[in-house]
Amino acid sequence: MKSVIKVCLGIFLVVAFCSPLVFAESKVVTCQGKYVMGDLDTKKEAKALALMEAKRAALEQAGTYLESSSEVKNYELTKDEISSLASGVMSVEVLKEEWKMSGENLMVTVLIRATVDTSNLKARIAALKDNQESVEELKNIQAQLAALQEELHALKAQRTEEISGKQRETPKREIKEKYVAITNTMTALDHLKSAEAAMANGRLEEALSYYNQALSVDPNMAEAYAGQAIVLKRMGKPHKALKKIDKALELAPSSARAHSIKSLILAESHRYTLALNSINKAIELNPKNPRFYFGRGMINLKSKRPRLALKDFERACRMGAPKACKQAKTLAQRLNTQKNSHQRPIPFRRPPVHK
């Protein structure tokens, strides 16, 4: 019966221990994650799950440290924003991997060093506030990981029931296949989370490496191709970026984000008609995202349609996008200076204040 309990506890016998060190503009913590294998696990899966737990513990420590910072306190960040900020300023290095027996089961311990870079926090927080989409992306990834963790627990419990009181047998094929699929998805999502955080903080080469790792585990992860497209665009490689985003849309044709990213790539290449088609599709799929209206406004502005651009900026402004409000005000003032007797002054329509 003891062996059954050990198998059942496999996914949850993950212990994290962190030791902090503080330097001049950085905080370093060493964290370890432990995972006891069950008969559904391989060494590869066990190592990945232990590493994820160590990184989760390090992220928690980083968030607590940042939350206590006077700079962060001044901005009154939400829990999700602090988590996103911590992900972006933290880099991880694996220091050690150790395997040993724990009772009748094999246990892996992964030791990592996480460095939290606290330089330029004000600029990073300002960028974070201006890009709530990245906060939502991270929140979505974390929610998916939590749901998959529950699925893994259910499979472990199911396996325990099957072998309870019996001699251990080879797991049923369908259970093993599902278990492998879940752990692979978790590993790919963990790489995706690291990639998104690195990209949000301008570490483009690191982000590209994580996106590649995600795709090596799950070749059909549309979000990773979309992320690669953004990185390649920022690297000044629009043709390669376009190929990546087309692959993302092939896998997820209903992704509003992917259509939006494609519009940015096309606009940068001055292909404004195609860019408008893409951003209009994004808006059709998700009409409540102010960033899409702001994006369409920028395309209209670049393609010499200032009045249409103004309407989009004003709409995005009313939806709560501060950058759009500033752009709308500047554009309205510019248009009002035009000395054209056929034009009436164009007022900047400030969004209503909701009390």
Tab-separated table of C-alpha atoms in Angstrom:
chain	number	residue	atom	x	y	z
A	1	MET	CA	0.000	0.000	0.000
A	2	LYS	CA	3.007	2.276	0.661
A	3	SER	CA	4.110	2.069	-2.966
A	4	VAL	CA	0.622	3.051	-4.077
A	5	ILE	CA	0.708	6.165	-1.886
A	6	LYS	CA	4.095	7.146	-3.265
A	7	VAL	CA	2.844	6.849	-6.821
A	8	CYS	CA	-0.216	8.924	-5.964
A	9	LEU	CA	1.901	11.652	-4.361
A	10	GLY	CA	4.306	11.877	-7.289
A	11	ILE	CA	2.963	15.032	-8.858
A	12	PHE	CA	2.426	16.742	-5.531
A	13	LEU	CA	5.603	15.746	-3.709
A	14	VAL	CA	7.294	18.746	-5.208
A	15	VAL	CA	9.185	20.701	-2.613
A	16	ALA	CA	10.539	24.174	-3.270
A	17	PHE	CA	13.196	25.815	-1.153
A	18	CYS	CA	14.593	29.278	-1.898
A	19	SER	CA	17.633	31.075	-0.490
A	20	PRO	CA	17.900	34.825	-1.217
A	21	LEU	CA	20.972	36.961	-1.953
A	22	VAL	CA	20.673	40.695	-2.609
A	23	PHE	CA	23.015	42.766	-4.770
A	24	ALA	CA	22.995	46.405	-5.981
A	25	GLU	CA	20.144	46.507	-8.557
A	26	SER	CA	19.408	42.806	-8.449
A	27	LYS	CA	18.208	40.027	-6.186
A	28	VAL	CA	19.413	36.464	-6.594
A	29	VAL	CA	17.555	33.465	-5.209
A	30	THR	CA	18.425	29.789	-5.432
A	31	CYS	CA	15.392	27.512	-5.510
A	32	GLN	CA	14.999	23.795	-5.805
A	33	GLY	CA	12.146	21.668	-7.022
A	34	LYS	CA	11.763	17.977	-6.172
A	35	TYR	CA	9.615	15.425	-7.924
A	36	VAL	CA	9.044	11.785	-6.971
A	37	MET	CA	8.370	9.608	-10.005
A	38	GLY	CA	5.409	7.287	-10.385
A	39	ASP	CA	4.968	4.514	-12.932
A	40	LEU	CA	3.396	6.948	-15.421
A	41	ASP	CA	6.518	9.135	-15.478
A	42	THR	CA	9.691	9.123	-17.515
A	43	LYS	CA	12.857	10.896	-16.347
A	44	LYS	CA	12.296	13.620	-18.942
A	45	GLU	CA	8.801	14.383	-17.645
A	46	ALA	CA	9.882	14.244	-14.001
A	47	LYS	CA	12.756	16.679	-14.597
A	48	ALA	CA	10.468	19.107	-16.463
A	49	LEU	CA	7.906	19.080	-13.640
A	50	ALA	CA	10.575	19.603	-10.963
A	51	LEU	CA	12.042	22.506	-12.938
A	52	MET	CA	8.604	24.094	-13.333
A	53	GLU	CA	8.059	23.928	-9.577
A	54	ALA	CA	11.457	25.502	-8.872
A	55	LYS	CA	10.684	28.320	-11.326
A	56	ARG	CA	7.235	28.808	-9.804
A	57	ALA	CA	8.781	29.184	-6.364
A	58	ALA	CA	11.381	31.631	-7.708
A	59	LEU	CA	8.676	33.683	-9.416
A	60	GLU	CA	6.732	33.848	-6.151
A	61	GLN	CA	9.845	35.086	-4.349
A	62	ALA	CA	10.508	37.650	-7.088
A	63	GLY	CA	6.940	38.935	-6.888
A	64	THR	CA	7.129	39.295	-3.095
A	65	TYR	CA	10.432	41.163	-3.386
A	66	LEU	CA	9.101	43.532	-6.051
A	67	GLU	CA	5.876	44.138	-4.143
A	68	SER	CA	7.927	45.412	-1.191
A	69	SER	CA	9.847	47.832	-3.415
A	70	SER	CA	8.967	51.500	-2.910
A	71	GLU	CA	8.896	52.058	-6.687
A	72	VAL	CA	6.348	49.291	-7.191
A	73	LYS	CA	4.237	50.467	-4.233
A	74	ASN	CA	3.904	53.912	-5.799
A	75	TYR	CA	2.209	52.435	-8.889
A	76	GLU	CA	-0.366	50.324	-7.010
A	77	LEU	CA	0.038	47.340	-9.325
A	78	THR	CA	-2.480	44.506	-9.325
A	79	LYS	CA	-1.448	40.974	-8.400
A	80	ASP	CA	-1.461	39.972	-12.079
A	81	GLU	CA	0.671	42.992	-13.028
A	82	ILE	CA	3.224	42.181	-10.305
A	83	SER	CA	3.385	38.582	-11.525
A	84	SER	CA	3.893	39.776	-15.105
A	85	LEU	CA	6.564	42.274	-14.009
A	86	ALA	CA	8.369	39.581	-11.993
A	87	SER	CA	8.351	37.210	-14.972
A	88	GLY	CA	9.865	39.876	-17.178
A	89	VAL	CA	12.705	40.916	-14.858
A	90	MET	CA	13.678	37.380	-13.791
A	91	SER	CA	16.209	35.202	-15.611
A	92	VAL	CA	16.823	31.543	-14.660
A	93	GLU	CA	19.867	29.298	-14.781
A	94	VAL	CA	19.834	25.573	-13.902
A	95	LEU	CA	22.680	24.864	-11.471
A	96	LYS	CA	22.252	21.208	-10.619
A	97	GLU	CA	20.199	18.106	-11.304
A	98	GLU	CA	20.313	15.200	-8.869
A	99	TRP	CA	18.642	11.781	-8.929
A	100	LYS	CA	18.249	9.473	-5.915
A	101	MET	CA	15.840	6.973	-4.444
A	102	SER	CA	13.012	8.086	-2.169
A	103	GLY	CA	11.692	4.876	-0.691
A	104	GLU	CA	10.846	2.637	-3.623
A	105	ASN	CA	10.624	5.498	-6.130
A	106	LEU	CA	13.170	7.611	-7.966
A	107	MET	CA	13.271	11.311	-7.083
A	108	VAL	CA	14.794	14.202	-9.031
A	109	THR	CA	15.951	17.470	-7.493
A	110	VAL	CA	16.550	20.480	-9.762
A	111	LEU	CA	18.411	23.487	-8.344
A	112	ILE	CA	18.127	26.843	-10.126
A	113	ARG	CA	19.471	30.345	-9.680
A	114	ALA	CA	17.015	33.130	-10.476
A	115	THR	CA	18.256	36.693	-10.919
A	116	VAL	CA	15.767	39.540	-10.528
A	117	ASP	CA	16.962	42.661	-12.354
A	118	THR	CA	15.502	45.715	-10.631
A	119	SER	CA	17.197	48.339	-12.815
A	120	ASN	CA	14.942	50.726	-14.773
A	121	LEU	CA	11.865	49.589	-12.839
A	122	LYS	CA	9.954	52.785	-13.571
A	123	ALA	CA	10.361	52.344	-17.327
A	124	ARG	CA	9.431	48.664	-17.096
A	125	ILE	CA	6.297	49.436	-15.078
A	126	ALA	CA	5.280	52.167	-17.537
A	127	ALA	CA	5.688	49.713	-20.425
A	128	LEU	CA	3.673	47.129	-18.505
A	129	LYS	CA	0.844	49.578	-17.862
A	130	ASP	CA	0.791	50.396	-21.560
A	131	ASN	CA	0.663	46.745	-22.594
A	132	GLN	CA	-2.072	45.037	-20.609
A	133	GLU	CA	-2.295	42.398	-23.326
A	134	SER	CA	0.970	40.857	-22.092
A	135	VAL	CA	-0.459	40.726	-18.559
A	136	GLU	CA	-3.535	38.898	-19.849
A	137	GLU	CA	-1.370	36.502	-21.896
A	138	LEU	CA	0.623	35.522	-18.817
A	139	LYS	CA	-2.538	35.158	-16.746
A	140	ASN	CA	-4.034	32.925	-19.434
A	141	ILE	CA	-0.913	30.732	-19.570
A	142	GLN	CA	-0.873	30.354	-15.790
A	143	ALA	CA	-4.567	29.405	-15.814
A	144	GLN	CA	-3.894	26.748	-18.456
A	145	LEU	CA	-0.998	25.345	-16.417
A	146	ALA	CA	-3.181	25.164	-13.294
A	147	ALA	CA	-5.934	23.341	-15.200
A	148	LEU	CA	-3.433	20.855	-16.643
A	149	GLN	CA	-2.022	20.265	-13.168
A	150	GLU	CA	-5.512	19.261	-12.045
A	151	GLU	CA	-5.834	16.880	-15.000
A	152	LEU	CA	-2.492	15.323	-14.089
A	153	HIS	CA	-3.687	14.857	-10.507
A	154	ALA	CA	-6.858	13.148	-11.750
A	155	LEU	CA	-4.834	10.724	-13.879
A	156	LYS	CA	-2.556	9.940	-10.937
A	157	ALA	CA	-5.601	9.235	-8.761
A	158	GLN	CA	-7.123	7.055	-11.470
A	159	ARG	CA	-3.902	5.071	-11.778
A	160	THR	CA	-3.723	4.632	-8.006
A	161	GLU	CA	-7.246	3.198	-7.944
A	162	GLU	CA	-6.387	0.738	-10.707
A	163	ILE	CA	-3.318	-0.708	-9.015
A	164	SER	CA	-4.515	-0.492	-5.425
A	165	GLY	CA	-3.997	-3.854	-3.718
A	166	LYS	CA	-2.595	-5.439	-6.885
A	167	GLN	CA	0.843	-6.094	-8.300
A	168	ARG	CA	2.003	-3.109	-10.313
A	169	GLU	CA	1.314	-3.471	-14.013
A	170	THR	CA	2.195	-1.473	-17.109
A	171	PRO	CA	-0.179	1.508	-17.360
A	172	LYS	CA	-2.978	1.297	-19.863
A	173	ARG	CA	-1.967	2.765	-23.183
A	174	GLU	CA	-4.669	5.424	-23.284
A	175	ILE	CA	-3.814	6.660	-19.768
A	176	LYS	CA	-0.098	6.828	-20.547
A	177	GLU	CA	-0.677	8.641	-23.830
A	178	LYS	CA	-2.914	11.211	-22.146
A	179	TYR	CA	-0.387	11.674	-19.342
A	180	VAL	CA	2.440	12.298	-21.816
A	181	ALA	CA	0.280	14.721	-23.797
A	182	ILE	CA	-0.529	16.745	-20.663
A	183	THR	CA	3.072	16.925	-19.454
A	184	ASN	CA	4.261	17.913	-22.941
A	185	THR	CA	1.682	20.697	-23.103
A	186	MET	CA	2.728	21.915	-19.662
A	187	THR	CA	6.385	21.978	-20.706
A	188	ALA	CA	5.565	23.862	-23.921
A	189	LEU	CA	3.434	26.398	-22.002
A	190	ASP	CA	6.243	26.919	-19.503
A	191	HIS	CA	8.635	27.735	-22.378
A	192	LEU	CA	5.974	30.013	-23.866
A	193	LYS	CA	5.615	31.878	-20.568
A	194	SER	CA	9.378	32.418	-20.402
A	195	ALA	CA	9.424	33.595	-24.024
A	196	GLU	CA	6.618	36.113	-23.533
A	197	ALA	CA	8.335	37.524	-20.450
A	198	ALA	CA	11.696	37.830	-22.220
A	199	MET	CA	10.124	39.521	-25.252
A	200	ALA	CA	8.195	41.996	-23.100
A	201	ASN	CA	11.511	43.139	-21.660
A	202	GLY	CA	13.395	43.364	-24.950
A	203	ARG	CA	15.472	40.190	-24.572
A	204	LEU	CA	14.758	39.140	-28.144
A	205	GLU	CA	17.352	36.401	-28.650
A	206	GLU	CA	16.340	34.785	-25.365
A	207	ALA	CA	12.663	35.006	-26.328
A	208	LEU	CA	13.333	33.402	-29.715
A	209	SER	CA	15.190	30.549	-28.006
A	210	TYR	CA	12.263	29.883	-25.654
A	211	TYR	CA	9.760	29.983	-28.525
A	212	ASN	CA	11.900	27.423	-30.363
A	213	GLN	CA	11.942	25.212	-27.262
A	214	ALA	CA	8.152	25.437	-26.995
A	215	LEU	CA	7.772	24.373	-30.629
A	216	SER	CA	10.234	21.506	-30.198
A	217	VAL	CA	7.785	20.083	-27.633
A	218	ASP	CA	4.553	21.119	-29.387
A	219	PRO	CA	5.043	21.817	-33.129
A	220	ASN	CA	1.405	22.944	-33.406
A	221	MET	CA	1.510	25.731	-30.818
A	222	ALA	CA	0.153	28.713	-32.749
A	223	GLU	CA	0.994	31.160	-29.940
A	224	ALA	CA	4.704	30.306	-30.253
A	225	TYR	CA	4.711	31.014	-34.007
A	226	ALA	CA	2.930	34.319	-33.322
A	227	GLY	CA	5.546	35.187	-30.722
A	228	GLN	CA	8.353	34.346	-33.138
A	229	ALA	CA	6.747	36.681	-35.669
A	230	ILE	CA	6.803	39.597	-33.206
A	231	VAL	CA	10.449	38.945	-32.311
A	232	LEU	CA	11.508	38.719	-35.966
A	233	LYS	CA	9.610	41.922	-36.746
A	234	ARG	CA	11.474	43.722	-33.970
A	235	MET	CA	14.730	42.300	-35.299
A	236	GLY	CA	14.008	43.930	-38.656
A	237	LYS	CA	13.187	40.691	-40.491
A	238	PRO	CA	9.653	41.304	-41.839
A	239	HIS	CA	9.714	38.567	-44.497
A	240	LYS	CA	10.590	35.869	-41.955
A	241	ALA	CA	8.085	37.366	-39.527
A	242	LEU	CA	5.317	37.138	-42.130
A	243	LYS	CA	6.026	33.439	-42.703
A	244	LYS	CA	5.782	32.756	-38.978
A	245	ILE	CA	2.511	34.621	-38.523
A	246	ASP	CA	1.008	32.898	-41.550
A	247	LYS	CA	1.895	29.575	-39.908
A	248	ALA	CA	0.223	30.739	-36.696
A	249	LEU	CA	-2.931	31.663	-38.619
A	250	GLU	CA	-2.872	28.340	-40.446
A	251	LEU	CA	-3.020	26.624	-37.042
A	252	ALA	CA	-5.399	29.143	-35.417
A	253	PRO	CA	-7.374	31.072	-38.064
A	254	SER	CA	-9.673	32.560	-35.402
A	255	SER	CA	-6.868	34.137	-33.376
A	256	ALA	CA	-7.573	37.870	-33.187
A	257	ARG	CA	-4.098	38.460	-31.784
A	258	ALA	CA	-2.440	36.723	-34.734
A	259	HIS	CA	-4.414	38.817	-37.237
A	260	SER	CA	-3.390	41.934	-35.309
A	261	ILE	CA	0.285	40.929	-35.391
A	262	LYS	CA	0.055	40.316	-39.135
A	263	SER	CA	-1.368	43.813	-39.626
A	264	LEU	CA	1.658	45.299	-37.828
A	265	ILE	CA	4.092	43.374	-40.017
A	266	LEU	CA	2.288	44.366	-43.216
A	267	ALA	CA	2.030	48.022	-42.182
A	268	GLU	CA	5.754	48.151	-41.501
A	269	SER	CA	6.291	47.016	-45.102
A	270	HIS	CA	3.904	49.802	-46.295
A	271	ARG	CA	1.320	47.245	-47.448
A	272	TYR	CA	-1.486	49.245	-45.911
A	273	THR	CA	-4.479	47.735	-47.723
A	274	LEU	CA	-3.532	44.231	-46.632
A	275	ALA	CA	-2.707	45.532	-43.160
A	276	LEU	CA	-6.201	47.045	-42.864
A	277	ASN	CA	-7.750	43.753	-43.953
A	278	SER	CA	-5.876	41.946	-41.169
A	279	ILE	CA	-6.674	44.436	-38.418
A	280	ASN	CA	-10.336	44.555	-39.476
A	281	LYS	CA	-10.436	40.774	-39.108
A	282	ALA	CA	-8.923	41.090	-35.627
A	283	ILE	CA	-11.596	43.635	-34.675
A	284	GLU	CA	-14.319	41.403	-36.102
A	285	LEU	CA	-13.088	38.536	-33.900
A	286	ASN	CA	-12.600	40.678	-30.794
A	287	PRO	CA	-14.359	44.063	-30.983
A	288	LYS	CA	-13.650	44.849	-27.307
A	289	ASN	CA	-9.872	45.171	-27.570
A	290	PRO	CA	-8.848	48.879	-27.657
A	291	ARG	CA	-5.375	48.000	-28.939
A	292	PHE	CA	-6.872	46.821	-32.210
A	293	TYR	CA	-8.615	50.169	-32.803
A	294	PHE	CA	-5.402	51.974	-31.894
A	295	GLY	CA	-3.541	49.741	-34.363
A	296	ARG	CA	-6.045	50.483	-37.112
A	297	GLY	CA	-5.739	54.174	-36.290
A	298	MET	CA	-1.977	54.014	-36.791
A	299	ILE	CA	-2.397	52.241	-40.129
A	300	ASN	CA	-4.919	54.866	-41.275
A	301	LEU	CA	-2.569	57.620	-40.144
A	302	LYS	CA	0.407	56.145	-42.025
A	303	SER	CA	-1.708	55.672	-45.144
A	304	LYS	CA	-2.785	59.347	-45.044
A	305	ARG	CA	-6.322	58.862	-43.703
A	306	PRO	CA	-6.106	61.145	-40.659
A	307	ARG	CA	-9.852	61.574	-40.129
A	308	LEU	CA	-10.416	57.820	-40.031
A	309	ALA	CA	-7.395	57.526	-37.767
A	310	LEU	CA	-8.868	60.107	-35.394
A	311	LYS	CA	-12.120	58.139	-35.096
A	312	ASP	CA	-10.192	54.989	-34.207
A	313	PHE	CA	-7.990	56.790	-31.652
A	314	GLU	CA	-11.057	58.337	-30.029
A	315	ARG	CA	-12.806	54.998	-29.850
A	316	ALA	CA	-9.759	53.314	-28.308
A	317	CYS	CA	-9.520	56.243	-25.891
A	318	ARG	CA	-13.136	55.771	-24.787
A	319	MET	CA	-12.339	52.088	-24.226
A	320	GLY	CA	-9.577	53.010	-21.771
A	321	ALA	CA	-6.340	53.205	-23.779
A	322	PRO	CA	-4.280	56.182	-22.498
A	323	LYS	CA	-1.889	56.157	-25.454
A	324	ALA	CA	-4.861	56.467	-27.812
A	325	CYS	CA	-6.163	59.491	-25.869
A	326	LYS	CA	-2.840	61.264	-26.285
A	327	GLN	CA	-2.675	60.375	-29.983
A	328	ALA	CA	-6.267	61.559	-30.557
A	329	LYS	CA	-5.629	64.897	-28.889
A	330	THR	CA	-2.421	65.509	-30.858
A	331	LEU	CA	-4.053	64.573	-34.168
A	332	ALA	CA	-7.141	66.720	-33.519
A	333	GLN	CA	-4.937	69.713	-32.797
A	334	ARG	CA	-2.937	69.099	-35.962
A	335	LEU	CA	-6.030	68.873	-38.106
A	336	ASN	CA	-7.413	72.060	-36.589
A	337	THR	CA	-4.356	73.994	-37.658
A	338	GLN	CA	-5.005	73.207	-41.300
A	339	LYS	CA	-6.194	76.360	-43.016
A	340	ASN	CA	-8.863	74.923	-45.180
A	341	SER	CA	-12.044	76.939	-45.503
A	342	HIS	CA	-14.023	73.813	-46.323
A	343	GLN	CA	-13.171	72.168	-43.012
A	344	ARG	CA	-14.727	72.887	-39.669
A	345	PRO	CA	-12.604	72.686	-36.530
A	346	ILE	CA	-12.372	69.120	-35.270
A	347	PRO	CA	-12.803	68.952	-31.476
A	348	PHE	CA	-11.092	66.279	-29.458
A	349	ARG	CA	-13.903	64.290	-27.902
A	350	ARG	CA	-12.692	63.378	-24.445
A	351	PRO	CA	-14.105	60.079	-23.180
A	352	PRO	CA	-16.865	60.274	-20.576
A	353	VAL	CA	-15.840	60.008	-16.942
A	354	HIS	CA	-17.457	57.080	-15.170
A	355	LYS	CA	-17.908	57.572	-11.469
